[in-house]
Short mmCIF file of C-alpha atoms in Angstrom, two decimals:
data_model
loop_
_atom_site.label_atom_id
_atom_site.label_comp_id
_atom_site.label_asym_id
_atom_site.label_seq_id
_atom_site.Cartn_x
_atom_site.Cartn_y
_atom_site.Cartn_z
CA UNK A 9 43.11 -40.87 -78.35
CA UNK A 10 41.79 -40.31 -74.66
CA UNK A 11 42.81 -42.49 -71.73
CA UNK A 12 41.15 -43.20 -68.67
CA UNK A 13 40.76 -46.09 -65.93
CA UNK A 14 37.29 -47.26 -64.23
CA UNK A 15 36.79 -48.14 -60.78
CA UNK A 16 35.61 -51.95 -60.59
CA UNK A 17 32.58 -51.17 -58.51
CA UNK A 18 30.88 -49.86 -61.61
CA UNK A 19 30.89 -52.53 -63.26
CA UNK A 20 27.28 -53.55 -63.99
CA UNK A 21 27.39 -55.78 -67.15
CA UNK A 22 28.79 -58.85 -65.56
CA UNK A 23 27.21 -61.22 -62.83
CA UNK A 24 30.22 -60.88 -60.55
CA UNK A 25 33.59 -58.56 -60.75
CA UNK A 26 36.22 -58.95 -61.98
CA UNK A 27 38.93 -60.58 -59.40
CA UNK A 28 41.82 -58.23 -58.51
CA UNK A 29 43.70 -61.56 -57.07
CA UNK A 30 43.31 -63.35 -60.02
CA UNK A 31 43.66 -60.51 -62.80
CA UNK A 32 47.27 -60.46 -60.60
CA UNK A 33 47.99 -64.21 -61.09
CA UNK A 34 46.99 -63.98 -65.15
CA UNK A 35 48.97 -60.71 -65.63
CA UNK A 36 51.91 -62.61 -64.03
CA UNK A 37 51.47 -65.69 -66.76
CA UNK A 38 51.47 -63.37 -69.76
CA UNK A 39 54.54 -61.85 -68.30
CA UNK A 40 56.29 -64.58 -67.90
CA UNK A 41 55.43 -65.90 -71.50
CA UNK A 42 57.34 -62.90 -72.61
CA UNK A 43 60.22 -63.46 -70.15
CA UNK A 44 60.15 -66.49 -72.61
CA UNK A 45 59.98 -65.12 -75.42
CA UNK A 46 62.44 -62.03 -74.67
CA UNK A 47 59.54 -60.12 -75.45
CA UNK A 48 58.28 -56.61 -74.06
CA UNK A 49 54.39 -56.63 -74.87
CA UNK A 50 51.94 -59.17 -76.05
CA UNK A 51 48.43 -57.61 -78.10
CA UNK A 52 45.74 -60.24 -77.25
CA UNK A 53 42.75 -59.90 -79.55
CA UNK A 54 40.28 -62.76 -79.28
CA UNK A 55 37.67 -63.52 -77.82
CA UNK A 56 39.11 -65.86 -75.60
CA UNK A 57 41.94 -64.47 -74.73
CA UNK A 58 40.34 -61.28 -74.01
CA UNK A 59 37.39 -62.75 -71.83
CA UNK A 60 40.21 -64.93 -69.86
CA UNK A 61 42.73 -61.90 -69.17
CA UNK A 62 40.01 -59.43 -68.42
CA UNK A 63 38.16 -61.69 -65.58
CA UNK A 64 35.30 -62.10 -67.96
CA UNK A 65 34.44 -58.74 -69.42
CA UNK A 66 32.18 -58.70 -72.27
CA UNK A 67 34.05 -57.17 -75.41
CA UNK A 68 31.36 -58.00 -78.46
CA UNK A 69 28.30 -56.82 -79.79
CA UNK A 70 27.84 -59.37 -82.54
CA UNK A 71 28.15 -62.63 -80.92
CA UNK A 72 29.15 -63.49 -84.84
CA UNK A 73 31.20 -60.56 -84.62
CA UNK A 74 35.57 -59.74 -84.09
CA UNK A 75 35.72 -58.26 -80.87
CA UNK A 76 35.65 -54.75 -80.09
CA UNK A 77 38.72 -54.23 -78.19
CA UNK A 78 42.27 -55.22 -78.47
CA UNK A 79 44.56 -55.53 -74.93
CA UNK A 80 47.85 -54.56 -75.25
CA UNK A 81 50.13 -56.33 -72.05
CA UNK A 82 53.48 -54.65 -71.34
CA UNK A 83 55.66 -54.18 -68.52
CA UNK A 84 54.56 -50.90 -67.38
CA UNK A 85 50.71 -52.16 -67.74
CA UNK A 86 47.38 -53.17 -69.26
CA UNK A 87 45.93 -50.67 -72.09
CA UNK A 88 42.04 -51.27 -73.44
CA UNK A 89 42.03 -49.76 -76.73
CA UNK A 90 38.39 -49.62 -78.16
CA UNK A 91 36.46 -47.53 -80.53
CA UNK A 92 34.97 -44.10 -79.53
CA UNK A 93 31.37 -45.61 -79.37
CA UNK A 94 32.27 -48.16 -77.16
CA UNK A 95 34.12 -46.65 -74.91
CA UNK A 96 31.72 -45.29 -72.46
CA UNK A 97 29.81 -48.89 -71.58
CA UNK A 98 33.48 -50.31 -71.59
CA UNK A 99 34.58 -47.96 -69.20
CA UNK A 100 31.66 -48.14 -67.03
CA UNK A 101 30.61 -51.56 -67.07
CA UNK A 102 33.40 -53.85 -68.23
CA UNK A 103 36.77 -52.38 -67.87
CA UNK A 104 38.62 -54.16 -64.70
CA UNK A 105 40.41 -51.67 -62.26
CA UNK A 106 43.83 -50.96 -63.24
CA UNK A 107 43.38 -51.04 -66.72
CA UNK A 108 44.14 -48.06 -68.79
CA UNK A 109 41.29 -46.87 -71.28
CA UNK A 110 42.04 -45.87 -75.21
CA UNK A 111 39.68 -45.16 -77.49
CA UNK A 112 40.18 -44.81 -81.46
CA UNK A 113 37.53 -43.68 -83.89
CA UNK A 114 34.59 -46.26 -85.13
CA UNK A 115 36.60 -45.98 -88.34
CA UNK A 116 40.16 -46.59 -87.18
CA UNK A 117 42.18 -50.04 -87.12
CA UNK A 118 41.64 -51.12 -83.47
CA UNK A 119 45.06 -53.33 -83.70
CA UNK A 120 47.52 -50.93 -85.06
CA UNK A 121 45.55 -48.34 -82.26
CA UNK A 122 46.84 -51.23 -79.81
CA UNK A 123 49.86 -51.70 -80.59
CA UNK A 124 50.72 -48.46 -80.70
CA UNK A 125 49.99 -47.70 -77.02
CA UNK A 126 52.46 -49.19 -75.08
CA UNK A 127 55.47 -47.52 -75.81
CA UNK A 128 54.46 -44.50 -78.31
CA UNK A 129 57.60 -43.40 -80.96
CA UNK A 130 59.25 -46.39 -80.30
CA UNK A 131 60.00 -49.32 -82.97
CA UNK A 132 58.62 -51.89 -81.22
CA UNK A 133 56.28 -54.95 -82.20
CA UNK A 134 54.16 -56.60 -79.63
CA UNK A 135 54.09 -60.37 -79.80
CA UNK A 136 50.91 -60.88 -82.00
CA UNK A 137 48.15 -63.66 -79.63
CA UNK A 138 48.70 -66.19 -82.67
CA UNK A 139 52.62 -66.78 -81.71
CA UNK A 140 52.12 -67.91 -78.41
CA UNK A 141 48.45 -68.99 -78.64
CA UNK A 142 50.24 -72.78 -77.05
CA UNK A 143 51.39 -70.54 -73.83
CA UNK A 144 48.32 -68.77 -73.40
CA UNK A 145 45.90 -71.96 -73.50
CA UNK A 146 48.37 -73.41 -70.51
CA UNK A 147 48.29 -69.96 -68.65
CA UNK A 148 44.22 -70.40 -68.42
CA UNK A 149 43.97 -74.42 -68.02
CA UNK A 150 44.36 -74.37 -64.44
CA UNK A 151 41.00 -72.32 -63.18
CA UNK A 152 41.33 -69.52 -60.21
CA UNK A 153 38.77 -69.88 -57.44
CA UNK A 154 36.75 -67.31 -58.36
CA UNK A 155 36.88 -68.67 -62.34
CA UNK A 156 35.86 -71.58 -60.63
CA UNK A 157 32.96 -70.31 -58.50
CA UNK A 158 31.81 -68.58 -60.77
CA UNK A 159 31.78 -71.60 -63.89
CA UNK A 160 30.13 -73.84 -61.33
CA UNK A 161 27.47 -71.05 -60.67
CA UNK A 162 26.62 -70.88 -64.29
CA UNK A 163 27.11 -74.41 -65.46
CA UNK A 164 24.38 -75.48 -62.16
CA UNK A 165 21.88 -72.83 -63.49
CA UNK A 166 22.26 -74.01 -66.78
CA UNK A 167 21.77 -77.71 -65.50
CA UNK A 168 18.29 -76.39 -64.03
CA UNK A 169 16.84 -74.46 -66.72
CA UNK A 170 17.24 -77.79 -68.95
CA UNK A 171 15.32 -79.02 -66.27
CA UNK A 172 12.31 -76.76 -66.63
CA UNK A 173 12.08 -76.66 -70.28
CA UNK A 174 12.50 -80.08 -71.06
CA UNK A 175 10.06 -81.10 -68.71
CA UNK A 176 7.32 -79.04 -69.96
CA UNK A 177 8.22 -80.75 -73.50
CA UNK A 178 5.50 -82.46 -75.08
CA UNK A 179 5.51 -84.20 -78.32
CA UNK A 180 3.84 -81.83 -80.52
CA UNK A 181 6.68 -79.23 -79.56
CA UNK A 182 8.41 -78.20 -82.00
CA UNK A 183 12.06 -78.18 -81.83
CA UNK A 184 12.07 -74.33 -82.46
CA UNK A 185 9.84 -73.67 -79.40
CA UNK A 186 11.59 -75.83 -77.48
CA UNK A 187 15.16 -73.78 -78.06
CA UNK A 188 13.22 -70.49 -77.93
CA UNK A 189 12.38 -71.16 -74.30
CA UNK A 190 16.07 -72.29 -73.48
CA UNK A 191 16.93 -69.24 -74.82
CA UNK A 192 14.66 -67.33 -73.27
CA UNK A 193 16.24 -68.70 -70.28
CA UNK A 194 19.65 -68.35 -70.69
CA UNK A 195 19.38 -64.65 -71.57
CA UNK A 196 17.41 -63.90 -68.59
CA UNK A 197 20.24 -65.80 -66.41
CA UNK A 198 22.68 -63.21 -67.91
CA UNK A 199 24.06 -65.44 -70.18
CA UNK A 200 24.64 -65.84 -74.13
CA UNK A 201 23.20 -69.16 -75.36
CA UNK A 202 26.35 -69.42 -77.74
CA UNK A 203 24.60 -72.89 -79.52
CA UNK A 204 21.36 -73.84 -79.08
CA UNK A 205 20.86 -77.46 -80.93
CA UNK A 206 17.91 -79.76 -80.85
CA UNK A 207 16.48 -82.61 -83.00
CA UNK A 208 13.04 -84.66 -82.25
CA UNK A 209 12.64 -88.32 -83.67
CA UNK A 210 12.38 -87.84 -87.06
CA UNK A 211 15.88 -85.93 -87.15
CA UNK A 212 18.16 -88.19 -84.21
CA UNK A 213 20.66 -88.98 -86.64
CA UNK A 214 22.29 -85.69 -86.94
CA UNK A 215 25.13 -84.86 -84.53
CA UNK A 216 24.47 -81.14 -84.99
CA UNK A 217 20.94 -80.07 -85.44
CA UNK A 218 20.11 -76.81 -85.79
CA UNK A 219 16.53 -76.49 -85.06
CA UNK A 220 13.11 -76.83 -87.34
CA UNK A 221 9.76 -76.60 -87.01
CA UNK A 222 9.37 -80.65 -86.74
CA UNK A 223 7.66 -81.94 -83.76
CA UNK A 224 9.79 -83.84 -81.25
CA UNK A 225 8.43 -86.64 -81.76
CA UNK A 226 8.61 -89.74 -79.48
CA UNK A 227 12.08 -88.69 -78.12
CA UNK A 228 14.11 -85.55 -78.39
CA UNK A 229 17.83 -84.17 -77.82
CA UNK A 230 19.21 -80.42 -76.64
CA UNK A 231 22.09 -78.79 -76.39
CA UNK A 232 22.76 -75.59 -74.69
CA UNK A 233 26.24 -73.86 -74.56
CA UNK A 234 25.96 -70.75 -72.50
CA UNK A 235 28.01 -68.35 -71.81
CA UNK A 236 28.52 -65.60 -68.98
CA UNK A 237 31.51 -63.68 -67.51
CA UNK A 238 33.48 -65.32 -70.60
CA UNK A 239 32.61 -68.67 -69.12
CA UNK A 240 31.27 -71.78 -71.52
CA UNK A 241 29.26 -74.08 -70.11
CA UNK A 242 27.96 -77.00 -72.18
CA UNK A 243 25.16 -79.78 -71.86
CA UNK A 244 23.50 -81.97 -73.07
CA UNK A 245 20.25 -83.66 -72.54
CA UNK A 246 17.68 -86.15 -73.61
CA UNK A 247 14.00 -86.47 -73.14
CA UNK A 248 11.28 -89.16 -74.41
CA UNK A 249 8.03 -89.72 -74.27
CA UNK A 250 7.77 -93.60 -74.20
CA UNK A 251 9.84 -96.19 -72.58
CA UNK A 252 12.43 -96.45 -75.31
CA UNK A 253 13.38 -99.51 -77.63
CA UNK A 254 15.72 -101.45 -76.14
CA UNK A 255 18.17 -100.82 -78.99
CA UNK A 256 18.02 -97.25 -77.50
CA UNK A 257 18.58 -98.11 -74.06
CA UNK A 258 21.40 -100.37 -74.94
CA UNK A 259 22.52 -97.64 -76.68
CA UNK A 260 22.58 -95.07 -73.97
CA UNK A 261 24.35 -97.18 -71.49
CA UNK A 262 26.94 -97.89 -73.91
CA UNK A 263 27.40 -94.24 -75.01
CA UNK A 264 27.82 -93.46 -70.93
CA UNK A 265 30.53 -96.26 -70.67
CA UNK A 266 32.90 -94.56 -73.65
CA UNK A 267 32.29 -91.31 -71.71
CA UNK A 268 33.41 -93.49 -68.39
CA UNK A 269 36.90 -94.36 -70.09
CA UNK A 270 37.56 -91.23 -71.02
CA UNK A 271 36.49 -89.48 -67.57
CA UNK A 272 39.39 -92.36 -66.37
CA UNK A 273 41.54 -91.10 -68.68
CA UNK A 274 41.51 -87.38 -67.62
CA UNK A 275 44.00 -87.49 -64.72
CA UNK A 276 46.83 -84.83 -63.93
CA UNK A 277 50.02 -85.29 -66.24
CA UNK A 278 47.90 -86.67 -68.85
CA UNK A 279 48.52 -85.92 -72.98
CA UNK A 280 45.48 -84.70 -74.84
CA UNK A 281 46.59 -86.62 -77.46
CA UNK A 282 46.41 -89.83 -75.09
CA UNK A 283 42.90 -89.60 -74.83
CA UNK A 284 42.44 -88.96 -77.89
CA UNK A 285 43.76 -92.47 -78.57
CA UNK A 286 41.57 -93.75 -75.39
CA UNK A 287 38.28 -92.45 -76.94
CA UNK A 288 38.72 -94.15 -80.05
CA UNK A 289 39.67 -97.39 -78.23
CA UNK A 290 37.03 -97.05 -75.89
CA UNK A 291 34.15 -96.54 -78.64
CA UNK A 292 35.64 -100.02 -80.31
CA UNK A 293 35.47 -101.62 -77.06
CA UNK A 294 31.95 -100.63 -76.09
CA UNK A 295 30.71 -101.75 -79.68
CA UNK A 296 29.77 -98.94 -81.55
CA UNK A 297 32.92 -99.21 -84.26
CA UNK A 298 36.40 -98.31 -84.81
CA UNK A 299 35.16 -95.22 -86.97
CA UNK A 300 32.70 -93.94 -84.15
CA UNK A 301 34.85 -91.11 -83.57
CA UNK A 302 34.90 -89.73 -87.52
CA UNK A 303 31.97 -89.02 -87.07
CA UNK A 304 31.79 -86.25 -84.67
CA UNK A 305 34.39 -83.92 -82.43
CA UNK A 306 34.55 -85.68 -79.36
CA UNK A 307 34.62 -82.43 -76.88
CA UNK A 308 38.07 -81.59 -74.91
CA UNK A 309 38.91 -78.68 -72.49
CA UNK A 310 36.65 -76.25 -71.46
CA UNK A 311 36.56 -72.40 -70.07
CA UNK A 312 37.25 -69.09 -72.27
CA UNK A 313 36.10 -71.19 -75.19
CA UNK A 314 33.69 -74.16 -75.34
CA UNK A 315 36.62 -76.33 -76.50
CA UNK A 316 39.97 -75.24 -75.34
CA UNK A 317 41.08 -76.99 -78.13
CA UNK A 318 39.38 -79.80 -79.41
CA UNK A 319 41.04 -82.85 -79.00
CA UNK A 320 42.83 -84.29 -81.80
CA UNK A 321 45.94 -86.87 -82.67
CA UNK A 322 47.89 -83.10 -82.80
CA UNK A 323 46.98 -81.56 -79.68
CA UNK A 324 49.67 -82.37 -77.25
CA UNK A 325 48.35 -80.20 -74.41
CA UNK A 326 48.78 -82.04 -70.78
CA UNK A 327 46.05 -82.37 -68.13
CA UNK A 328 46.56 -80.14 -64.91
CA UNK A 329 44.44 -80.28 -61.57
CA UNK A 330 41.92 -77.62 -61.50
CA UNK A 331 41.23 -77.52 -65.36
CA UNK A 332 37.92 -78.04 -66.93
CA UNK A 333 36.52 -80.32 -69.44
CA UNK A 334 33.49 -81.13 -71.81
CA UNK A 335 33.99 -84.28 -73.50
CA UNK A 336 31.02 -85.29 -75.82
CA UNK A 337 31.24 -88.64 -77.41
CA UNK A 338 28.05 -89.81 -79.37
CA UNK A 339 26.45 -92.73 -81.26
CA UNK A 340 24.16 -93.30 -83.86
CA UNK A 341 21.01 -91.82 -81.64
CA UNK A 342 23.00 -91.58 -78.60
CA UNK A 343 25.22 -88.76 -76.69
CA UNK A 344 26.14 -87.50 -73.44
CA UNK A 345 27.85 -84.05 -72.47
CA UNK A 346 28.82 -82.10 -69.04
CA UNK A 347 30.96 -79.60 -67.75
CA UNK A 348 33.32 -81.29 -65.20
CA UNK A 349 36.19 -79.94 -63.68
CA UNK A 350 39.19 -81.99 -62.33
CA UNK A 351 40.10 -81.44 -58.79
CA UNK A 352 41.99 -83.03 -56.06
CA UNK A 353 38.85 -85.72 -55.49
CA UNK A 354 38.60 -86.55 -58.84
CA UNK A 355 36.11 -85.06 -61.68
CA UNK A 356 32.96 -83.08 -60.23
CA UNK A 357 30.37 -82.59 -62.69
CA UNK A 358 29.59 -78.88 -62.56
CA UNK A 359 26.62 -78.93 -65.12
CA UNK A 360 24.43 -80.88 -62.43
CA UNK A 361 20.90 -80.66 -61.50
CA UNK A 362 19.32 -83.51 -58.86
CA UNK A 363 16.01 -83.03 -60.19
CA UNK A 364 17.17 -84.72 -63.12
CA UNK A 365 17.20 -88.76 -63.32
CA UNK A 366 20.56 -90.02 -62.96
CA UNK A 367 22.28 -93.58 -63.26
CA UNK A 368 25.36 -94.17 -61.29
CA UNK A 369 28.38 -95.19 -64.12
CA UNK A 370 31.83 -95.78 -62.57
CA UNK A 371 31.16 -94.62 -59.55
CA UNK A 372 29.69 -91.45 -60.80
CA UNK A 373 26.14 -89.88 -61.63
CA UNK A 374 25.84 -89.52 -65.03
CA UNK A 375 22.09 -87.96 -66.21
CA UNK A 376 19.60 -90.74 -67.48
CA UNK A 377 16.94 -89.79 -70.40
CA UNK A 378 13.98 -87.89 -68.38
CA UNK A 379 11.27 -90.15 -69.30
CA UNK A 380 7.64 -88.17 -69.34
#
């Protein structure tokens, strides 16, 4: 097993470096989760986890794939353990300074290689991620500056390549060619288009569409979720082709009200599982049913992980200033979905492009259906 450390000015992988201020304030957090615990090391080993404590360094190759390091956090330091073929592009282009390098052979168990590191010959067990995953989802709510520089960055280029492809839509485009060229886009920003959804007229009714080779159609939805530096940023938007039924545009300005009561519900101090109850109330109240919300997720926080977790009746997680959010409530025919972050002024809608029509809901612009 070789060790080594990497300079952060080689890192070339990434669209900005990792932050030595805020790699301080997150190694801080997981220390003081095992102050806590009466722990001495903690082996993180998810994706989200990883991409969070490592300032957004990319450790996949499969997006459907484990990752392919494990970080082991003690007191004396941060250890990288990957496998020997990995090792060189982690160590040039990913590893943050300060963190120590292992390697382990393709063929070895990359956790037991972890937690092994640490303190070698000694007895001890590192806290596995699962036993405090509750403490590590409050140590990344609250986003850094540069986190949030850089989200905002890639959740306003996201925002603006929607922009180009959907308005070159026409409807013979096929829903395939229309996600091909989002994803053309999103790779070429640096990014991982994570889910790529889209359904034309003849297929509005489901919530999650993977694409076909149908035509759009009269009217047509996409979603992107993107990702970059470890970052999620998630949209939706709508296009048509015709002035819409007035069932439709009912619709849609209904759909933007239940997202309205829950933006008013996402205030400091506030329970996840509070809005929770709020969305359901609010999708009663805005006349689309008191089961509305069975029959979709209905979005939550956002970051490391395109829901940070999805709210539910059982997630008791509370709202802090600074934290980001994608709520995504939907209708029969109908959603809308951002990235918005909560600061000191109130939400700011960080996937955001003015090119794109906008109606003003609550005080806020919320994006209309581009009409071509």
């Amino acid at each position: 097993m070789t060790q080594t450390t990497a300079d952060a000015s080689l890192l070339s992988g990434r669209a900005a470096p990792a932050s030595a201020e805020d790699r301080a304030i997150k190694r801080q957090r997981v220390l003081d989760i095992l102050d806590a615990k009466g722990q001495e090391s903690l082996l993180l080993t998810t994706h989200t986890a990883l991409a969070w404590y490592l300032d957004g360094s990319r450790v996949h190759i499969s997006l459907a794939g484990d990752p392919i390091a494990a970080v082991l956090v003690d007191r004396g330091g941060d250890h990288l353990v990957t496998f020997n073929n990995e090792a060189g592009r982690i160590e040039a282009e990913e590893l943050p300074a300060g963190v120590t390098l292992h390697s382990v052979p393709w063929y070895g168990n990359l956790h037991e290689a972890a937690a092994a590191v640490g303190r070698p010959g000694t007895n001890a067990v590192p806290v596995a991620e699962a036993d405090v995953a509750a403490e590590l989802r409050a140590a990344r709510q609250q986003l850094l500056p540069n986190e949030s520089t850089r989200y905002a960055s890639l959740s306003a280029e996201v925002a603006a390549l929607m922009t180009d492809v959907l308005s070159t839509a026409r409807p013979e485009t096929t829903e395939f060619e229309l996600v091909s060229a989002l994803a053309a886009r999103v790779v070429a920003a640096g990014a991982e288009p994570l889910v790529l959804l889209c359904n034309g007229s003849s297929r509005s009714s489901f919530r999650h569409p993977l694409a076909t080779h149908s035509p759009l159609g009269r009217r047509a939805m996409a979603v992107v979720c993107a990702r970059r530096d470890g970052m999620v940023a998630n949209i939706t938007r709508w296009v048509r082709f015709d002035a819409g039924t007035a069932e439709e545009r009912d619709a849609e300005a209904r759909i933007a009200a239940v997202e309205a009561d829950i933006f008013d519900a996402t205030v400091p101090g506030a329970r996840l599982d509070r809005i929770f109850a709020e969305i359901k109330a609010a999708y009663a109240r805005h006349g689309f049913g008191a089961d509305q919300w069975e029959q979709h997720h209905q979005g939550g926080p956002a970051g490391y992980a395109g829901r940070d977790p999805r709210v539910t009746a059982a997630a008791t997680d509370t709202v802090v200033l600074g934290q980001a959010f994608t709520w995504n409530p939907s209708g029969p025919g109908v959603k809308i979905e951002d990235t918005v972050q909560l600061t000191a002024s109130g939400l700011q809608v960080l996937t955001v492009d003015p090119r794109w029509p906008s109606t003003t809901v609550n005080g806020l612009q919320r994006p209309a259906t581009l009409q071509l």
